[in-house]
Coordinates of C-alpha atoms in Angstrom, one line a residue:
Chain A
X76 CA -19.3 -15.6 3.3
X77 CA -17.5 -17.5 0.7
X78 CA -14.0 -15.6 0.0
X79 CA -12.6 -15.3 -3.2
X80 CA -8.6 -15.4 -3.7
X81 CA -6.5 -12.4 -3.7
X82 CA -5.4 -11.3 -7.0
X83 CA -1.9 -11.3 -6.1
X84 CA -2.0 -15.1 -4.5
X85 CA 1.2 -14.2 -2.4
X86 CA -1.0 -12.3 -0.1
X87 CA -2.9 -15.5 0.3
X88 CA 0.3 -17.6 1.4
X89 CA 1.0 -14.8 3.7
X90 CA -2.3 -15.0 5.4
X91 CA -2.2 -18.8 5.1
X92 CA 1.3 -19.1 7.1
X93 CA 0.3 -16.4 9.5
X94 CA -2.8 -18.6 10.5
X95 CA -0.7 -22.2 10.9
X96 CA 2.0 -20.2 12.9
X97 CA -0.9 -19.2 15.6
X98 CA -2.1 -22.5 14.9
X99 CA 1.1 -24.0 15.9
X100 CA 1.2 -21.8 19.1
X101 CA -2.1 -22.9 20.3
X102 CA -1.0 -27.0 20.1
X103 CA 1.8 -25.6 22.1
X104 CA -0.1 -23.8 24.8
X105 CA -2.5 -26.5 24.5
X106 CA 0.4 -29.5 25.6
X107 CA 2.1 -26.9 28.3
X108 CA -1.2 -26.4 30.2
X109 CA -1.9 -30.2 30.3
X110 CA 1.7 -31.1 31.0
X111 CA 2.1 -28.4 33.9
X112 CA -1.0 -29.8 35.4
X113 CA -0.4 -33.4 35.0
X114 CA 3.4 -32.7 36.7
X115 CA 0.8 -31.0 39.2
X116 CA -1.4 -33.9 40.0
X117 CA 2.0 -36.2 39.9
X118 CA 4.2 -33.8 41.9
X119 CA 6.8 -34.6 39.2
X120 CA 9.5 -32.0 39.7
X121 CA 11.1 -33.5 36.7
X122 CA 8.4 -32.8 34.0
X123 CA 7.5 -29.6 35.8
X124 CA 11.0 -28.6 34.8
X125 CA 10.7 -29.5 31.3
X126 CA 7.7 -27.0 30.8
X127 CA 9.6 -24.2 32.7
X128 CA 12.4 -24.7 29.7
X129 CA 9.9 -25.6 27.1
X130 CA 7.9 -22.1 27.5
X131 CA 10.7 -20.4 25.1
X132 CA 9.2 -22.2 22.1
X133 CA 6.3 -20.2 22.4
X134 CA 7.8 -16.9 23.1
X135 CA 9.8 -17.2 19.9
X136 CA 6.6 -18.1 18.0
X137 CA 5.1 -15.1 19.4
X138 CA 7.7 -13.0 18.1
X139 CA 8.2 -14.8 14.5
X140 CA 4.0 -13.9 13.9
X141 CA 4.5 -10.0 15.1
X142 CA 7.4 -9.8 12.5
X143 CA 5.3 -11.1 10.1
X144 CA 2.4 -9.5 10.7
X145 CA 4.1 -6.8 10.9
X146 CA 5.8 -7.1 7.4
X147 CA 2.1 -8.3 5.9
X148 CA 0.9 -5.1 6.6
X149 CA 4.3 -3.0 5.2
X150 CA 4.0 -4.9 2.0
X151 CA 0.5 -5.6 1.5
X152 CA -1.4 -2.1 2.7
X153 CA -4.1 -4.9 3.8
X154 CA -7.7 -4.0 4.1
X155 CA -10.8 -4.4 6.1
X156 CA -11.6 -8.5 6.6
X157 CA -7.3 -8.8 5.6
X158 CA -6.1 -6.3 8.2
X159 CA -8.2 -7.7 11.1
X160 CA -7.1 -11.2 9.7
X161 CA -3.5 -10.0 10.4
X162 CA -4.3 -7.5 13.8
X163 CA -6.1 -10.8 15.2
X164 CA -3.5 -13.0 14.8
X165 CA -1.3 -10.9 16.6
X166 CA -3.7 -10.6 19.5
X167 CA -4.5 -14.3 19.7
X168 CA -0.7 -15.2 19.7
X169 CA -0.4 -12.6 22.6
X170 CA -2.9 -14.3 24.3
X171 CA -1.1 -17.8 23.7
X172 CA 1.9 -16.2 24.9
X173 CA 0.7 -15.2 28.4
X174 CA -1.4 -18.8 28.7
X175 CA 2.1 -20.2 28.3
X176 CA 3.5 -17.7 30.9
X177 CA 0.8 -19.1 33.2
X178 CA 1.9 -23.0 32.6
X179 CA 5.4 -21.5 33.4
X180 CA 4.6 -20.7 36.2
X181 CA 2.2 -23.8 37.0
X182 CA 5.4 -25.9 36.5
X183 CA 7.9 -23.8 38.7
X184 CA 5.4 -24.0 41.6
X185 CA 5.2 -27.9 41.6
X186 CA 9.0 -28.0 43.4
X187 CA 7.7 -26.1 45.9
X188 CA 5.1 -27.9 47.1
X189 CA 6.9 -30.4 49.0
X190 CA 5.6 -31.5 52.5
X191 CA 3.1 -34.2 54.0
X192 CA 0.0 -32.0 53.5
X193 CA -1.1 -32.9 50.0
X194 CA -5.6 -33.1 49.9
X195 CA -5.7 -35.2 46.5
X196 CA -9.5 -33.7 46.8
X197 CA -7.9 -29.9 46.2
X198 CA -5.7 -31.0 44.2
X199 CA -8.2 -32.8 41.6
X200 CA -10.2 -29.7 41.7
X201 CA -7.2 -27.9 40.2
X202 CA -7.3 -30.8 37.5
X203 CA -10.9 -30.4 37.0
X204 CA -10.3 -27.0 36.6
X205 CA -7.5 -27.1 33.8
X206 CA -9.9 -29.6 32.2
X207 CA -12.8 -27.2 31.4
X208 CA -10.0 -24.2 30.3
X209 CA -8.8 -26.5 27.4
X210 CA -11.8 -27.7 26.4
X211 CA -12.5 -23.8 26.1
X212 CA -9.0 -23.2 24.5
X213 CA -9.4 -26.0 22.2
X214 CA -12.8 -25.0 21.0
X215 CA -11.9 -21.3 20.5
X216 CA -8.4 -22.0 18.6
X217 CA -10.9 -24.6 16.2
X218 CA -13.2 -21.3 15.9
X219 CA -10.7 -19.2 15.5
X220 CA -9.0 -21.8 12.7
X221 CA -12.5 -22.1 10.8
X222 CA -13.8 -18.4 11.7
X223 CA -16.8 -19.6 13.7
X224 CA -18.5 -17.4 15.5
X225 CA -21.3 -19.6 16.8
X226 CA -18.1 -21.6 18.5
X227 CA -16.8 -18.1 19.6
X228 CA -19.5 -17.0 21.3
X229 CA -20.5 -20.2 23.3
X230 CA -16.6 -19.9 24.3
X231 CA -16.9 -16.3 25.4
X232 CA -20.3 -16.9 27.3
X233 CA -19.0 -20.6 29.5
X234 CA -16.3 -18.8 31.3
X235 CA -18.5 -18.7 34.1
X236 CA -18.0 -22.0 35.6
X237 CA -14.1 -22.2 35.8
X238 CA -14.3 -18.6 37.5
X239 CA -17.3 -20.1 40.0
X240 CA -14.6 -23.2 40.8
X241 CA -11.8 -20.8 41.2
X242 CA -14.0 -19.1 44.1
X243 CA -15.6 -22.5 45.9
X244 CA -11.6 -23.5 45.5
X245 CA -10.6 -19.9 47.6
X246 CA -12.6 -20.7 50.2
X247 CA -11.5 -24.2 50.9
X248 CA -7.9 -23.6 51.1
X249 CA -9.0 -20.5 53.3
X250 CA -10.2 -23.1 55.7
X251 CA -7.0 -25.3 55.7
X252 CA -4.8 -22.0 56.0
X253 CA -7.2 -21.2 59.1
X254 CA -6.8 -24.5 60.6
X255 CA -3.0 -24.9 60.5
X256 CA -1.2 -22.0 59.9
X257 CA 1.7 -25.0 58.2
X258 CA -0.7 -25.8 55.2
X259 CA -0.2 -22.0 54.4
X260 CA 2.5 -22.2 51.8
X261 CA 0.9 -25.2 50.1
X262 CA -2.3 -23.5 50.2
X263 CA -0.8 -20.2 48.6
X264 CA 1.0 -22.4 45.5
X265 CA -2.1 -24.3 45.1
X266 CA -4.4 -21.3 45.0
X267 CA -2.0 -19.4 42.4
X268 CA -1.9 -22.7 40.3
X269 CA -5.1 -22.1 40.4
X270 CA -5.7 -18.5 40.2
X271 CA -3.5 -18.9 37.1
X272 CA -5.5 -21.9 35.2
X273 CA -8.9 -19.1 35.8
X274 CA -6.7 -16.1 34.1
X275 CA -5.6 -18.9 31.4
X276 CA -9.3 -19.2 30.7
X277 CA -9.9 -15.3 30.5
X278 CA -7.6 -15.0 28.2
X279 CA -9.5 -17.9 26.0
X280 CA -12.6 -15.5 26.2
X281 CA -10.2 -12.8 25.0
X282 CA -9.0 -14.9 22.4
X283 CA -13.2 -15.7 21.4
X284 CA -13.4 -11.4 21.4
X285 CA -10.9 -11.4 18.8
X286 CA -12.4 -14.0 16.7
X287 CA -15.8 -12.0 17.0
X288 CA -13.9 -8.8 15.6
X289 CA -12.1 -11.1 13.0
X290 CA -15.5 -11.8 11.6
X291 CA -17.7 -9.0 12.4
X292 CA -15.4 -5.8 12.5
X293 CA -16.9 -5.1 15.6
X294 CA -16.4 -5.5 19.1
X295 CA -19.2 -7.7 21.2
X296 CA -21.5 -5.5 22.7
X297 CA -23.1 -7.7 25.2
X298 CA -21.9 -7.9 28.6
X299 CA -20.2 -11.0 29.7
X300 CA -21.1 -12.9 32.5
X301 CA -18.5 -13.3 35.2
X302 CA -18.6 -16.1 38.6
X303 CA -15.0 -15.0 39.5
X304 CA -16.3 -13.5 43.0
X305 CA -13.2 -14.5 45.0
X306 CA -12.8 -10.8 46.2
X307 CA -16.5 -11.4 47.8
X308 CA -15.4 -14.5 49.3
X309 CA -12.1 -13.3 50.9
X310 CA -14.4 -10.2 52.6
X311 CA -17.3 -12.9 53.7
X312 CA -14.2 -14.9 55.3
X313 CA -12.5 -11.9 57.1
X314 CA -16.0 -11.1 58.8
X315 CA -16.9 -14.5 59.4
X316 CA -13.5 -14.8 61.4
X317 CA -14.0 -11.8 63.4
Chain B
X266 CA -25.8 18.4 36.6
X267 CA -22.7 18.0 34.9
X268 CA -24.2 14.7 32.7
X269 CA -26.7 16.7 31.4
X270 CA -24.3 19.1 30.0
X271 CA -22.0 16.3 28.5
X272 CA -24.8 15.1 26.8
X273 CA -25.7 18.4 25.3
X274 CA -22.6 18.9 23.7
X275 CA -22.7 15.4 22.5
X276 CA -25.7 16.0 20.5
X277 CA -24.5 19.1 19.2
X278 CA -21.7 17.1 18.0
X279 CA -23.7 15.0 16.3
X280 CA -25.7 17.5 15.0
X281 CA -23.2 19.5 13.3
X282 CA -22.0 16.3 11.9
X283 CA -25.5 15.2 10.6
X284 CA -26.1 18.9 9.5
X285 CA -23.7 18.9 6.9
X286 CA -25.3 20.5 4.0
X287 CA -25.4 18.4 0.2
X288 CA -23.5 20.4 -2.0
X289 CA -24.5 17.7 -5.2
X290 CA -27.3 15.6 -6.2
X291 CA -27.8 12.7 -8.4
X292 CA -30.3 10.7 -9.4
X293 CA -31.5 8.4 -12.0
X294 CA -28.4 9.3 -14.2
X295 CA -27.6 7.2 -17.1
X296 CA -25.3 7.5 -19.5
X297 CA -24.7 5.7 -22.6
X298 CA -21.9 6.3 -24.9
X299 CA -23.8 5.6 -28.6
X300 CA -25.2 1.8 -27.4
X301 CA -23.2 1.5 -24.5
X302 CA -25.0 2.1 -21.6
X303 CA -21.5 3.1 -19.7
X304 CA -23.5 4.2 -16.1
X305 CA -27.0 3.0 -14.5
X306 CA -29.2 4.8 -12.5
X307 CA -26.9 6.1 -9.8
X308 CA -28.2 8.0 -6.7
X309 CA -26.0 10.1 -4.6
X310 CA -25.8 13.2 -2.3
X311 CA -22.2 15.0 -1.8
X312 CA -21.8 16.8 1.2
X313 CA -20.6 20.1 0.9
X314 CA -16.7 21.2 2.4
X315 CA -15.4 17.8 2.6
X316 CA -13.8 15.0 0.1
X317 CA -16.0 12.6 -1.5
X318 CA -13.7 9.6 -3.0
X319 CA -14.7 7.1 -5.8
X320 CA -13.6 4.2 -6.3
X321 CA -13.3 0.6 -8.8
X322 CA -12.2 -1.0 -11.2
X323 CA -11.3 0.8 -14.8
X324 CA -14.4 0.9 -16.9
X325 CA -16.7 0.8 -13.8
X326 CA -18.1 4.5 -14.6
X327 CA -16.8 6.5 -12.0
X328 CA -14.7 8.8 -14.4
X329 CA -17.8 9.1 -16.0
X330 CA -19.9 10.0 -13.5
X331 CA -16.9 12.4 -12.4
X332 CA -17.2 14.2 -16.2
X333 CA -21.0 14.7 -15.5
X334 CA -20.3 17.0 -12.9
X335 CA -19.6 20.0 -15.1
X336 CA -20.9 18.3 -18.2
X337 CA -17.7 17.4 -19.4
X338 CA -19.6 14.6 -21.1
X339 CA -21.3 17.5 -24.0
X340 CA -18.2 17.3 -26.0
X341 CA -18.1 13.8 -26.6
X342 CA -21.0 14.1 -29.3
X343 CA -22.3 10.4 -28.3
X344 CA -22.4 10.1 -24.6
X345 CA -26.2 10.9 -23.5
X346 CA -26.7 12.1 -19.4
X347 CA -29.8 11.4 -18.4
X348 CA -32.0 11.7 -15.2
X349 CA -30.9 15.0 -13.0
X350 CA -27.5 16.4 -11.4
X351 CA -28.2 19.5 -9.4
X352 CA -25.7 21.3 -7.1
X353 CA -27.3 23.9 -4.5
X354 CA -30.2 22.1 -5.9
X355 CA -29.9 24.0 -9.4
X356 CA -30.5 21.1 -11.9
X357 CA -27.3 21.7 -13.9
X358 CA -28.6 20.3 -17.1
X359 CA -31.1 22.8 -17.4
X360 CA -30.7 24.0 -21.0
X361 CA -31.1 27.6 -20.0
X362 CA -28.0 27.3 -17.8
X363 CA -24.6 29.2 -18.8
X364 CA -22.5 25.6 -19.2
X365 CA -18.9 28.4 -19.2
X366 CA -19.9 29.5 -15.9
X367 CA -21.0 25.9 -14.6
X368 CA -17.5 24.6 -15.2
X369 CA -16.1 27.8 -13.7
X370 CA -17.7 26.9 -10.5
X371 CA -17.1 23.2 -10.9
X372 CA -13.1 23.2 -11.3
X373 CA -11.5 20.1 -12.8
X374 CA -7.9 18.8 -12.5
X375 CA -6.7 15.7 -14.7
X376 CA -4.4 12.8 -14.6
X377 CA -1.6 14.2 -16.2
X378 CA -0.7 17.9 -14.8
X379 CA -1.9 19.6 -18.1
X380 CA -0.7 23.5 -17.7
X381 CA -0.7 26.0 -20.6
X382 CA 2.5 26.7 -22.5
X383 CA 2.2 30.0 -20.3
X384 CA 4.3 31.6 -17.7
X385 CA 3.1 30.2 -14.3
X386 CA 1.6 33.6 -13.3
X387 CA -0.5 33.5 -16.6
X388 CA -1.6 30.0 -16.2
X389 CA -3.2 30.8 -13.1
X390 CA -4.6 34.7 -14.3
X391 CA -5.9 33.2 -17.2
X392 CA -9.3 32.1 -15.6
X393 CA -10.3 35.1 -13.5
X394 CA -8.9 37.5 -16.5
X395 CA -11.6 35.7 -19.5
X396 CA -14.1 35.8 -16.0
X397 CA -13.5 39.1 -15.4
X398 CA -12.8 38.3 -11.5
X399 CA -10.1 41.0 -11.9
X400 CA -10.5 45.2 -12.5
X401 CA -7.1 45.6 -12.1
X402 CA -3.6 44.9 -12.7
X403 CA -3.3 44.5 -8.7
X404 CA -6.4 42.7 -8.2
X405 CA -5.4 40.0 -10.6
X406 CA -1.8 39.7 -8.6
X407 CA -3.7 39.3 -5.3
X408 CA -5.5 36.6 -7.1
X409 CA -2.8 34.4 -8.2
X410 CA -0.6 35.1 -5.2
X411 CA -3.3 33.8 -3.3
X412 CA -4.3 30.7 -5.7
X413 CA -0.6 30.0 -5.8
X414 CA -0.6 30.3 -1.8
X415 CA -3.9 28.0 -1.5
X416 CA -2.4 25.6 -3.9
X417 CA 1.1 25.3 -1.3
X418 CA 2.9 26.1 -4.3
X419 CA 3.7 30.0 -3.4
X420 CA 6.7 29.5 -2.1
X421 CA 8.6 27.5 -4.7
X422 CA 7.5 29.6 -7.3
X423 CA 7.6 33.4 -6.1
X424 CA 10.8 34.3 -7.9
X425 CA 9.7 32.5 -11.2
X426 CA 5.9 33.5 -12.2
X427 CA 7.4 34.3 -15.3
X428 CA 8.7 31.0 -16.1
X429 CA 7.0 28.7 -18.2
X430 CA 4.8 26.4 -16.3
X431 CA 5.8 23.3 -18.7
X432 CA 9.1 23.7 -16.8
X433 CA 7.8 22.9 -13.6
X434 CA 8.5 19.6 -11.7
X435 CA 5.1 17.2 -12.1
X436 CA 4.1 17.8 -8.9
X437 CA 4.6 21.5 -8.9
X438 CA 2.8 21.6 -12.3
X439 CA -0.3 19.5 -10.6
X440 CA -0.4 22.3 -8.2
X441 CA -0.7 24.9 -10.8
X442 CA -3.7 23.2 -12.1
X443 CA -4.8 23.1 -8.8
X444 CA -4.1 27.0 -8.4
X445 CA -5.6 27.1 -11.9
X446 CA -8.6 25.6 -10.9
X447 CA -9.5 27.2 -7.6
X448 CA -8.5 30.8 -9.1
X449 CA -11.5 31.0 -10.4
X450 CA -13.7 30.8 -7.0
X451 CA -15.4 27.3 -7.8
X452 CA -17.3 25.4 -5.1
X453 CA -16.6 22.4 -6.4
X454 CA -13.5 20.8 -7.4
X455 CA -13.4 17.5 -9.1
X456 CA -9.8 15.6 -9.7
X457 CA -9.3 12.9 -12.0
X458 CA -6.2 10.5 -10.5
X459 CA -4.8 13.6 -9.5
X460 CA -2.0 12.0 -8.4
X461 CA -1.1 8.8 -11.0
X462 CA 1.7 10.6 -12.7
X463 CA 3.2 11.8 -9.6
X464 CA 6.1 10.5 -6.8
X465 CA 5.2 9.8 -3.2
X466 CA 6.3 13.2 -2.4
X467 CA 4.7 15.0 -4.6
X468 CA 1.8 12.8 -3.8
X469 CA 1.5 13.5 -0.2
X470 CA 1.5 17.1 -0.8
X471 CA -1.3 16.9 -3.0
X472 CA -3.2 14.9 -0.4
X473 CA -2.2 17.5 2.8
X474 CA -3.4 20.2 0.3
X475 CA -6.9 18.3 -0.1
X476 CA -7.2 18.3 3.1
X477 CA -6.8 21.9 3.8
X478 CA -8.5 22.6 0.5
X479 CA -11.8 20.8 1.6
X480 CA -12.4 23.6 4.7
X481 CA -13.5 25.7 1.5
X482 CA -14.4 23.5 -1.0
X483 CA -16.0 20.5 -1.7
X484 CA -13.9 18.0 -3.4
X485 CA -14.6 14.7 -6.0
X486 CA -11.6 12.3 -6.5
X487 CA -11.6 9.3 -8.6
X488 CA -8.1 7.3 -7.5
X489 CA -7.5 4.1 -8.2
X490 CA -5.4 4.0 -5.0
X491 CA -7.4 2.5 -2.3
X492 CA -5.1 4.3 0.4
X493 CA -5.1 7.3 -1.0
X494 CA -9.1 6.9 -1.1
X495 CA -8.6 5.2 2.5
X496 CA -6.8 8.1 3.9
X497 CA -8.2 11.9 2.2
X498 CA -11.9 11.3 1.9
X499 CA -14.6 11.3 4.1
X500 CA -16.9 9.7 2.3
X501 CA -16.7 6.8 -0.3
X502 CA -18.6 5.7 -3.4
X503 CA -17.5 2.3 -4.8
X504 CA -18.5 1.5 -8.7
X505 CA -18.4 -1.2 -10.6
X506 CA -19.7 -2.6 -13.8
X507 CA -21.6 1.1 -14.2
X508 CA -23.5 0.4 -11.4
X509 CA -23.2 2.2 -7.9
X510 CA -22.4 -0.6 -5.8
X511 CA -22.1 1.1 -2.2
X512 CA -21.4 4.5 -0.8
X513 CA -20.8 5.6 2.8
X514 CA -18.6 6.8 5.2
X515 CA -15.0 6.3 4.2
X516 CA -14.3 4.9 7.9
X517 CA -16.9 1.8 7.5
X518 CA -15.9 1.1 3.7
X519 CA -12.9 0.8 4.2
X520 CA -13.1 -1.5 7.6
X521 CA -16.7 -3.2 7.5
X522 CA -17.9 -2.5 4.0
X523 CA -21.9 -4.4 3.6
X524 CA -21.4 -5.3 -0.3
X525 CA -19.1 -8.0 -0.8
X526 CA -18.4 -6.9 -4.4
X527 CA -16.9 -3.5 -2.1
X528 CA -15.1 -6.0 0.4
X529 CA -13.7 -7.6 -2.8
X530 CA -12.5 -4.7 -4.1
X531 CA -10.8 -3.2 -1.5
X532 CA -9.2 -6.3 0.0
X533 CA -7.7 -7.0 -4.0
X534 CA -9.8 -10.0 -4.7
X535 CA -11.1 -8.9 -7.9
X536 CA -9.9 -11.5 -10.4

């Protein structure tokens, strides 16, 4: 649908900036996922640092869009397509901000896992992991940017294979934690690392619900598929021990 | 056992709502003023006891529409109404009808608080006294206690019903047209920009008295505030140009409207 201006073009700048600022964000959440990983891969304590410090960037973003959101709405009354405009962007940037939470917490992990026992196999998987989660970011901030809800969807229906990784990944370091009880701790970061790159990717499908509403004024009714069945495989492995 | 019940009450939930009965009924009605053809063809069924809100641009017909209600449009000698307007499905342009008693039961309230140079008791008697609502002297003070008390303006006025109504703050004065109106038993009350002339205040005591208002009564409001539309009516009728554009639930015009002349509208991208 082919919108006109608003009458008072103001409102229009409003919207505008609003839409950059979660714009920004989402280059931002973008670099921190791929820099937390990379420091992963590399074991670069260093860089894993920088990411720690450079989370605050994105929290402050976060909180300059709910202010002006928030003052949008006082001045503007918006309506209908304008309000969810505004509502949405406040949803994606909290989405953003708890994707950057995650990469946080990616990069504080990497100084822990020090030690000889390092599979480069496991570790890749982590990579190939973060890989398919920003493609999936990057294509739902673009449908988000361009309010395309054929990009949405496909974004909101391929979260299955990063959750079916994040399972076949369980049950391998399972295995290594059940041969030598000293891979344990490594095992643990590595499986929160990625634990958190899979909840990085739920929130993308959050942030493709949004965009749905943002167009449609409605939530999606369907039912989304999942392939997260780590709980499944953490029963199978308890009986298959006894 | 217990599923079957919830679903019982759920449809008598949604019964009652569906069940509401249609207090007003257009269709087909034009009206030109001499060769203007100010409204086309519109359609639309009023439910009864609730507030019926509509909206657009200035010129777009919905005052118009509004007047032809209680056939305000008969004293401008060349407006023509045609097609049929019936409420309890009595076609109120049948010649034979009493047009006096029509706009008795369809009350009106203006723009601009408009009371008569009268003491505020008289400018609420006045109506049921001509109607002869009242047999006595009692009667007729029960009546405009109780239109005053309806109207939320009892209280602020009990110790002056005999001072001029001019001399009433604009939002007190709206109320008295308000009492005015409804002291005269209509079913239907129709209000012009009730509120244009009036502070926030005063404003959002009109609209808390609509909403008590509409348990007895069903109400038509033209505002040319969307929030005001947006937050006292249940349902919605948008106009524009003379046509009737969309009309609906207040909820979904106001969030998902279908018409993207109503989206327009209501999101202020009408240029």
């Amino acid at each position: 649908m082919v919108m006109h201006e608003h009458t008072a073009k103001a409102f229009d700048v409003d919207l505008q900036e609003l839409t950059r600022m979660v714009a920004e964000m989402g280059g931002l959440a973008e670099k921190q996922i791929a820099d937390a990983v990379d420091a992963l891969v590399r074991r670069d304590t260093e860089s894993a640092a920088r990411v720690v410090v450079a989370d605050v960037a994105l929290d402050d973003l976060q909180r300059e869009i709910e202010e002006r959101a928030v003052l949008t709405i006082a001045r503007r009354q918006p309506m209908a397509v304008d309000l969810r405009e505004i509502v949405g962007g406040m949803r994606v940037a909290g989405d953003l901000e708890r994707i950057g939470d995650m990469a946080k917490n990616i990069g504080k992990r990497v100084s822990e896992l020090s030690g000889d026992f390092h599979p480069q196999k496991l570790i890749r998987g982590v990579e190939h992991m973060s890989t398919l989660v920003l493609a999936q970011l990057k294509q739902v901030l673009d449908a988000y940017g361009s309010h395309d809800l054929d990009n949405a969807l496909a974004v909101w229906k391929g979260d299955k294979e990063v959750d079916a990784m994040c399972t076949s990944l369980f049950r391998e370091l399972l295995t290594y934690m059940m041969e030598d009880p000293r891979n344990i701790t490594f095992c643990i970061h590595l499986m929160f690392c990625a634990k958190n790159i899979e909840r990085m990717g739920d929130h993308a499908t959050n942030i493709a619900e949004t965009v749905y509403y943002m167009i449609e004024g409605r939530p999606i009714a369907d039912k989304r598929p999942k392939g997260d069945t780590t709980v499944f495989a953490a029963l199978d492995a308890v009986s298959a021990g006894e | 056992m217990n599923s079957m019940v919830q679903i019982k009450s759920h449809d008598v939930a949604d019964a009652s709502g569906a069940a509401t009965k249609t207090k007003v009924v257009a269709r087909g009605v034009n009206v030109h003023y001499g060769e203007k053809h100010a409204l086309h063809d519109v359609n639309l069924d009023i439910p009864e006891r609730s507030v019926t809100a509509l909206i657009g641009p200035s010129g777009c017909g919905k005052s118009t529409f509004l007047r032809c209600i209680n056939r305000m449009n008969d004293t401008i000698p060349i407006a023509k109404v045609t097609g049929k307007i019936e409420i309890d499905s009595r076609d109120i342009y049948d010649p034979t009808l009493d047009v006096v008693q029509l706009r008795a039961n369809v009350g009106m309230v203006f723009q601009k608080p408009n009371p008569f140079p009268k003491s505020v008791y008289e400018n609420v008697a006045y109506g049921p006294r001509i109607h002869g609502m009242a047999t006595s002297k009692t009667d007729l003070d029960e009546i405009v206690t109780k239109s005053l008390k309806r109207a939320g303006l009892f209280e602020e006025v009990k110790d002056r019903l005999d001072d001029s109504g001019t001399g009433l703050s604009g939002g007190q004065q709206q109320r008295l047209c308000i009492a005015r109106a409804i002291a005269v038993s209509p079913e239907v009350i129709l209000m012009d920009e009730p509120c244009s002339a009036l502070d926030p205040i005063a404003t959002a005591k009109i609209e808390e008295l609509m909403d008590e208002l509409r348990e007895n009564f069903t109400i038509i409001i033209v505002t040319h505030s969307m929030q005001q539309a947006a937050r006292v009516s249940q349902r919605t009728a948008f106009f524009h140009l003379g046509y009737l554009v969309e009309e609906g639930s207040t909820e979904k015009m106001f969030t998902t409207p279908t018409d993207k002349r109503t989206q327009d509208y209501i999101t202020g991208r009408f240029g």
